[in-house]
Amino acid sequence: MRIDIITCLPKLLDSFFAHSIVQRAQQSQQVEVVIHDLRDYSTDKHKRVDDYMFGGGAGMVMQIEPIARCIRALQAERSYDDIIYMTPDGDRFDQRTANRLSLAKNLLILCGHYKGVDERVRELFITKEISIGDYVLTGGELPAAVVADSIIRLIPGVISDETSALTDSFQDDLLSPPVYTRPADFEGHAIPEILLSGHEAKINEWRFEKAVERTKARRPDLLG
Ligand code: ADE
């Protein structure tokens, strides 16, 4: 999979993708993440990519020309399964969308800033608009990193224990059950005995029960 990200703050994303599992996934060529500095596509002598809002109003708007130039240059090299715009008024991101996007070959993500992008960018180029939640951040970079991270870890082989991505919270509309590690007894707080039984079927049954119990208590909306 290849993920291209267009941003006017490339350094913010460079550091994120240079670390952790996401970096290892890139080193082992399971994924390629390429960050593009939108300013490189500006023809303005100060490399500006934004301008005042037509009709007046506070805040700057990202211009269509540098974005169009950048997207077209990338499209000339490959076709994209989706061109995603990160925006608080997009569709709410969830595990189902992450699963679907993890099957893509090429994804292009545009990070918004200021008051957002000229509406014509959305009309002409964007195929999917994603919000990571009902709050407004200063830009689309952190949301793009969130979306990319959640997708990359679903690519087979990226997480060493492949089954662990399948048992995540939300993967089957259930929150994860509680987990424990050594010591089995911490200052008199013992772990549930079943986990020491070695009986795999019973342990799985217990985990499922706990997952349902936790989902009922915390996120009953997931149970439909
Ligand atoms: N840009 C600013 N806030 C955002 C959010 N909540 N989701 C996606 N992109 C954003």
mmCIF file of C-alpha atoms and ligand atoms in Angstrom:
data_model
loop_
_atom_site.group_PDB
_atom_site.id
_atom_site.type_symbol
_atom_site.label_atom_id
_atom_site.label_comp_id
_atom_site.label_asym_id
_atom_site.label_seq_id
_atom_site.Cartn_x
_atom_site.Cartn_y
_atom_site.Cartn_z
ATOM 1 C CA MET A 1 0.000 0.000 0.000
ATOM 2 C CA ARG A 2 1.085 3.545 -0.690
ATOM 3 C CA ILE A 3 -0.251 6.563 1.233
ATOM 4 C CA ASP A 4 0.495 10.071 -0.076
ATOM 5 C CA ILE A 5 -0.223 12.955 2.275
ATOM 6 C CA ILE A 6 -0.443 16.592 1.168
ATOM 7 C CA THR A 7 0.225 19.130 3.931
ATOM 8 C CA CYS A 8 1.622 22.598 4.552
ATOM 9 C CA LEU A 9 3.301 21.278 7.736
ATOM 10 C CA PRO A 10 5.388 18.339 6.456
ATOM 11 C CA LYS A 11 7.713 18.303 9.488
ATOM 12 C CA LEU A 12 4.817 17.572 11.809
ATOM 13 C CA LEU A 13 4.071 14.372 9.900
ATOM 14 C CA ASP A 14 7.698 13.393 9.179
ATOM 15 C CA SER A 15 8.372 12.863 12.865
ATOM 16 C CA PHE A 16 5.247 10.754 13.354
ATOM 17 C CA PHE A 17 5.977 8.437 10.429
ATOM 18 C CA ALA A 18 9.644 8.128 11.405
ATOM 19 C CA HIS A 19 8.745 6.177 14.536
ATOM 20 C CA SER A 20 7.210 3.001 15.888
ATOM 21 C CA ILE A 21 5.393 0.223 14.073
ATOM 22 C CA VAL A 22 4.548 2.562 11.213
ATOM 23 C CA GLN A 23 8.248 3.116 10.548
ATOM 24 C CA ARG A 24 8.937 -0.632 10.658
ATOM 25 C CA ALA A 25 6.091 -1.243 8.222
ATOM 26 C CA GLN A 26 7.773 1.192 5.853
ATOM 27 C CA GLN A 27 11.223 -0.380 6.300
ATOM 28 C CA SER A 28 9.812 -3.814 5.476
ATOM 29 C CA GLN A 29 8.058 -2.289 2.439
ATOM 30 C CA GLN A 30 4.579 -3.247 3.572
ATOM 31 C CA VAL A 31 3.600 0.378 3.231
ATOM 32 C CA GLU A 32 5.098 3.487 1.705
ATOM 33 C CA VAL A 33 4.102 6.842 3.193
ATOM 34 C CA VAL A 34 5.120 9.891 1.151
ATOM 35 C CA ILE A 35 4.642 13.398 2.549
ATOM 36 C CA HIS A 36 4.234 16.278 0.077
ATOM 37 C CA ASP A 37 4.790 19.909 1.042
ATOM 38 C CA LEU A 38 1.937 21.878 -0.521
ATOM 39 C CA ARG A 39 4.152 24.981 -0.619
ATOM 40 C CA ASP A 40 6.298 23.261 -3.261
ATOM 41 C CA TYR A 41 3.294 23.627 -5.574
ATOM 42 C CA SER A 42 2.767 27.342 -4.921
ATOM 43 C CA THR A 43 3.776 29.812 -7.629
ATOM 44 C CA ASP A 44 3.666 32.710 -5.151
ATOM 45 C CA LYS A 45 7.076 34.186 -4.366
ATOM 46 C CA HIS A 46 6.406 33.790 -0.632
ATOM 47 C CA LYS A 47 5.143 30.233 -1.204
ATOM 48 C CA ARG A 48 1.698 31.156 0.080
ATOM 49 C CA VAL A 49 -1.048 28.585 -0.295
ATOM 50 C CA ASP A 50 -3.942 30.520 1.275
ATOM 51 C CA ASP A 51 -5.876 33.736 0.606
ATOM 52 C CA TYR A 52 -8.710 35.871 1.976
ATOM 53 C CA MET A 53 -12.258 34.589 1.876
ATOM 54 C CA PHE A 54 -14.482 35.899 -0.916
ATOM 55 C CA GLY A 55 -17.428 37.776 0.582
ATOM 56 C CA GLY A 56 -15.391 38.729 3.645
ATOM 57 C CA GLY A 57 -14.976 36.994 6.982
ATOM 58 C CA ALA A 58 -12.262 36.054 9.431
ATOM 59 C CA GLY A 59 -9.743 33.387 8.518
ATOM 60 C CA MET A 60 -7.858 32.320 5.436
ATOM 61 C CA VAL A 61 -8.901 29.736 2.868
ATOM 62 C CA MET A 62 -6.550 27.260 1.179
ATOM 63 C CA GLN A 63 -6.369 28.004 -2.533
ATOM 64 C CA ILE A 64 -7.315 25.505 -5.203
ATOM 65 C CA GLU A 65 -4.366 26.056 -7.572
ATOM 66 C CA PRO A 66 -1.469 24.605 -5.533
ATOM 67 C CA ILE A 67 -3.715 21.734 -4.387
ATOM 68 C CA ALA A 68 -4.842 20.988 -7.959
ATOM 69 C CA ARG A 69 -1.237 21.094 -9.175
ATOM 70 C CA CYS A 70 -0.094 18.700 -6.456
ATOM 71 C CA ILE A 71 -2.985 16.247 -6.864
ATOM 72 C CA ARG A 72 -2.628 16.207 -10.664
ATOM 73 C CA ALA A 73 1.120 15.605 -10.443
ATOM 74 C CA LEU A 74 0.473 12.608 -8.189
ATOM 75 C CA GLN A 75 -2.398 11.313 -10.329
ATOM 76 C CA ALA A 76 -0.097 11.363 -13.342
ATOM 77 C CA GLU A 77 2.014 8.716 -11.566
ATOM 78 C CA ARG A 78 -0.723 6.387 -10.281
ATOM 79 C CA SER A 79 -4.444 6.164 -9.747
ATOM 80 C CA TYR A 80 -5.874 6.498 -6.257
ATOM 81 C CA ASP A 81 -8.557 4.349 -4.652
ATOM 82 C CA ASP A 82 -9.619 7.409 -2.666
ATOM 83 C CA ILE A 83 -8.628 11.046 -2.336
ATOM 84 C CA ILE A 84 -9.446 11.856 1.255
ATOM 85 C CA TYR A 85 -9.909 15.295 2.785
ATOM 86 C CA MET A 86 -9.514 15.530 6.573
ATOM 87 C CA THR A 87 -12.191 17.889 7.878
ATOM 88 C CA PRO A 88 -14.361 18.198 10.999
ATOM 89 C CA ASP A 89 -17.487 18.195 8.796
ATOM 90 C CA GLY A 90 -16.587 14.875 7.149
ATOM 91 C CA ASP A 91 -17.974 11.377 7.873
ATOM 92 C CA ARG A 92 -17.049 10.197 11.343
ATOM 93 C CA PHE A 93 -14.080 7.798 11.177
ATOM 94 C CA ASP A 94 -14.517 4.336 12.675
ATOM 95 C CA GLN A 95 -13.030 0.840 12.585
ATOM 96 C CA ARG A 96 -15.246 -0.186 9.680
ATOM 97 C CA THR A 97 -13.861 2.615 7.521
ATOM 98 C CA ALA A 98 -10.323 1.725 8.634
ATOM 99 C CA ASN A 99 -10.913 -1.897 7.585
ATOM 100 C CA ARG A 100 -12.232 -0.823 4.201
ATOM 101 C CA LEU A 101 -9.381 1.617 3.557
ATOM 102 C CA SER A 102 -6.761 -0.980 4.575
ATOM 103 C CA LEU A 103 -7.643 -2.909 1.390
ATOM 104 C CA ALA A 104 -6.686 0.028 -0.861
ATOM 105 C CA LYS A 105 -3.578 0.082 -3.031
ATOM 106 C CA ASN A 106 -3.057 3.864 -3.208
ATOM 107 C CA LEU A 107 -4.558 6.491 -0.919
ATOM 108 C CA LEU A 108 -4.112 10.236 -1.098
ATOM 109 C CA ILE A 109 -4.869 12.333 1.991
ATOM 110 C CA LEU A 110 -5.210 16.125 1.948
ATOM 111 C CA CYS A 111 -4.777 17.957 5.253
ATOM 112 C CA GLY A 112 -6.858 21.100 5.687
ATOM 113 C CA HIS A 113 -5.800 24.224 7.572
ATOM 114 C CA TYR A 114 -7.096 27.702 8.414
ATOM 115 C CA LYS A 115 -10.795 27.931 7.469
ATOM 116 C CA GLY A 116 -10.453 24.923 5.190
ATOM 117 C CA VAL A 117 -10.019 24.487 1.451
ATOM 118 C CA ASP A 118 -11.783 26.298 -1.393
ATOM 119 C CA GLU A 119 -15.031 24.354 -1.849
ATOM 120 C CA ARG A 120 -14.137 23.581 -5.477
ATOM 121 C CA VAL A 121 -11.295 21.325 -4.277
ATOM 122 C CA ARG A 122 -13.905 19.176 -2.576
ATOM 123 C CA GLU A 123 -16.164 19.178 -5.614
ATOM 124 C CA LEU A 124 -13.465 18.438 -8.179
ATOM 125 C CA PHE A 125 -10.957 16.155 -6.481
ATOM 126 C CA ILE A 126 -12.102 14.703 -3.165
ATOM 127 C CA THR A 127 -13.786 11.283 -3.068
ATOM 128 C CA LYS A 128 -14.063 10.896 0.716
ATOM 129 C CA GLU A 129 -14.252 13.383 3.594
ATOM 130 C CA ILE A 130 -13.275 12.155 7.033
ATOM 131 C CA SER A 131 -13.612 13.620 10.535
ATOM 132 C CA ILE A 132 -11.929 11.934 13.498
ATOM 133 C CA GLY A 133 -14.479 13.352 15.947
ATOM 134 C CA ASP A 134 -16.697 16.250 16.891
ATOM 135 C CA TYR A 135 -13.979 18.705 17.867
ATOM 136 C CA VAL A 136 -11.888 21.104 15.812
ATOM 137 C CA LEU A 137 -8.110 20.801 15.582
ATOM 138 C CA THR A 138 -5.769 23.413 14.116
ATOM 139 C CA GLY A 139 -5.161 21.285 11.029
ATOM 140 C CA GLY A 140 -5.728 17.944 9.350
ATOM 141 C CA GLU A 141 -2.245 16.588 10.101
ATOM 142 C CA LEU A 142 -3.034 14.829 13.386
ATOM 143 C CA PRO A 143 -6.278 13.427 11.917
ATOM 144 C CA ALA A 144 -4.326 12.183 8.850
ATOM 145 C CA ALA A 145 -1.807 10.500 11.155
ATOM 146 C CA VAL A 146 -4.640 8.890 13.145
ATOM 147 C CA VAL A 147 -6.281 7.541 9.984
ATOM 148 C CA ALA A 148 -2.982 6.333 8.463
ATOM 149 C CA ASP A 149 -1.936 4.619 11.713
ATOM 150 C CA SER A 150 -5.249 2.801 12.073
ATOM 151 C CA ILE A 151 -5.055 1.604 8.453
ATOM 152 C CA ILE A 152 -1.386 0.594 8.445
ATOM 153 C CA ARG A 153 -1.681 -1.621 11.531
ATOM 154 C CA LEU A 154 -4.400 -3.636 9.736
ATOM 155 C CA ILE A 155 -2.119 -4.587 6.835
ATOM 156 C CA PRO A 156 -1.297 -8.299 7.314
ATOM 157 C CA GLY A 157 2.146 -8.730 8.838
ATOM 158 C CA VAL A 158 2.500 -5.189 10.181
ATOM 159 C CA ILE A 159 1.609 -6.210 13.716
ATOM 160 C CA SER A 160 3.775 -9.190 14.653
ATOM 161 C CA ASP A 161 0.921 -11.083 16.305
ATOM 162 C CA GLU A 162 -1.495 -10.952 13.389
ATOM 163 C CA THR A 163 -4.467 -12.029 15.420
ATOM 164 C CA SER A 164 -4.069 -9.074 17.763
ATOM 165 C CA ALA A 165 -5.519 -6.601 15.282
ATOM 166 C CA LEU A 166 -8.534 -8.896 14.918
ATOM 167 C CA THR A 167 -9.242 -8.910 18.640
ATOM 168 C CA ASP A 168 -9.142 -5.109 19.027
ATOM 169 C CA SER A 169 -11.963 -3.169 20.536
ATOM 170 C CA PHE A 170 -14.542 -2.316 17.844
ATOM 171 C CA GLN A 171 -13.342 -4.982 15.399
ATOM 172 C CA ASP A 172 -16.484 -7.039 16.064
ATOM 173 C CA ASP A 173 -18.584 -4.213 17.536
ATOM 174 C CA LEU A 174 -17.427 -5.225 21.016
ATOM 175 C CA LEU A 175 -14.992 -3.510 23.351
ATOM 176 C CA SER A 176 -11.999 -5.619 24.366
ATOM 177 C CA PRO A 177 -12.162 -7.722 27.535
ATOM 178 C CA PRO A 178 -9.778 -6.934 30.436
ATOM 179 C CA VAL A 179 -6.220 -8.264 30.103
ATOM 180 C CA TYR A 180 -3.626 -9.149 32.745
ATOM 181 C CA THR A 181 0.059 -10.016 32.962
ATOM 182 C CA ARG A 182 2.434 -11.018 35.765
ATOM 183 C CA PRO A 183 2.273 -10.961 38.725
ATOM 184 C CA ALA A 184 -0.857 -13.073 39.114
ATOM 185 C CA ASP A 185 -1.332 -11.477 42.522
ATOM 186 C CA PHE A 186 -0.536 -7.795 43.107
ATOM 187 C CA GLU A 187 -0.852 -6.834 46.782
ATOM 188 C CA GLY A 188 -3.774 -9.198 47.252
ATOM 189 C CA HIS A 189 -5.458 -8.281 43.935
ATOM 190 C CA ALA A 190 -5.537 -11.609 42.125
ATOM 191 C CA ILE A 191 -6.345 -12.082 38.468
ATOM 192 C CA PRO A 192 -9.472 -14.096 37.517
ATOM 193 C CA GLU A 193 -8.669 -17.748 38.176
ATOM 194 C CA ILE A 194 -9.985 -18.957 34.813
ATOM 195 C CA LEU A 195 -7.007 -17.300 33.085
ATOM 196 C CA LEU A 196 -4.641 -19.688 34.899
ATOM 197 C CA SER A 197 -6.693 -22.792 34.028
ATOM 198 C CA GLY A 198 -5.032 -23.450 30.663
ATOM 199 C CA HIS A 199 -8.489 -24.280 29.282
ATOM 200 C CA GLU A 200 -8.545 -22.305 26.022
ATOM 201 C CA ALA A 201 -12.235 -22.753 25.154
ATOM 202 C CA LYS A 202 -13.319 -21.685 28.638
ATOM 203 C CA ILE A 203 -10.948 -18.720 28.583
ATOM 204 C CA ASN A 204 -12.346 -17.587 25.225
ATOM 205 C CA GLU A 205 -15.880 -17.939 26.583
ATOM 206 C CA TRP A 206 -14.935 -15.835 29.638
ATOM 207 C CA ARG A 207 -13.331 -13.189 27.411
ATOM 208 C CA PHE A 208 -16.405 -12.993 25.226
ATOM 209 C CA GLU A 209 -18.677 -12.627 28.275
ATOM 210 C CA LYS A 210 -16.474 -9.862 29.674
ATOM 211 C CA ALA A 211 -16.397 -8.093 26.301
ATOM 212 C CA VAL A 212 -20.210 -8.136 26.106
ATOM 213 C CA GLU A 213 -20.504 -7.013 29.746
ATOM 214 C CA ARG A 214 -18.090 -4.115 29.184
ATOM 215 C CA THR A 215 -19.755 -3.074 25.925
ATOM 216 C CA LYS A 216 -23.204 -3.124 27.595
ATOM 217 C CA ALA A 217 -21.908 -0.944 30.431
ATOM 218 C CA ARG A 218 -19.815 1.532 28.423
ATOM 219 C CA ARG A 219 -21.002 1.566 24.815
ATOM 220 C CA PRO A 220 -24.490 0.036 24.596
ATOM 221 C CA ASP A 221 -24.904 1.858 21.255
ATOM 222 C CA LEU A 222 -22.430 -0.628 19.687
ATOM 223 C CA LEU A 223 -24.714 -3.573 20.450
ATOM 224 C CA GLY A 224 -27.397 -2.176 18.169
HETATM 225 N N1 ADE B 1 -9.334 19.105 10.944
HETATM 226 C C1 ADE B 1 -9.601 19.835 12.044
HETATM 227 N N2 ADE B 1 -10.337 19.147 12.913
HETATM 228 C C2 ADE B 1 -10.544 17.917 12.373
HETATM 229 C C3 ADE B 1 -11.243 16.747 12.788
HETATM 230 N N3 ADE B 1 -11.895 16.695 13.937
HETATM 231 N N4 ADE B 1 -11.246 15.697 11.959
HETATM 232 C C4 ADE B 1 -10.609 15.744 10.763
HETATM 233 N N5 ADE B 1 -9.938 16.806 10.324
HETATM 234 C C5 ADE B 1 -9.908 17.888 11.107
#
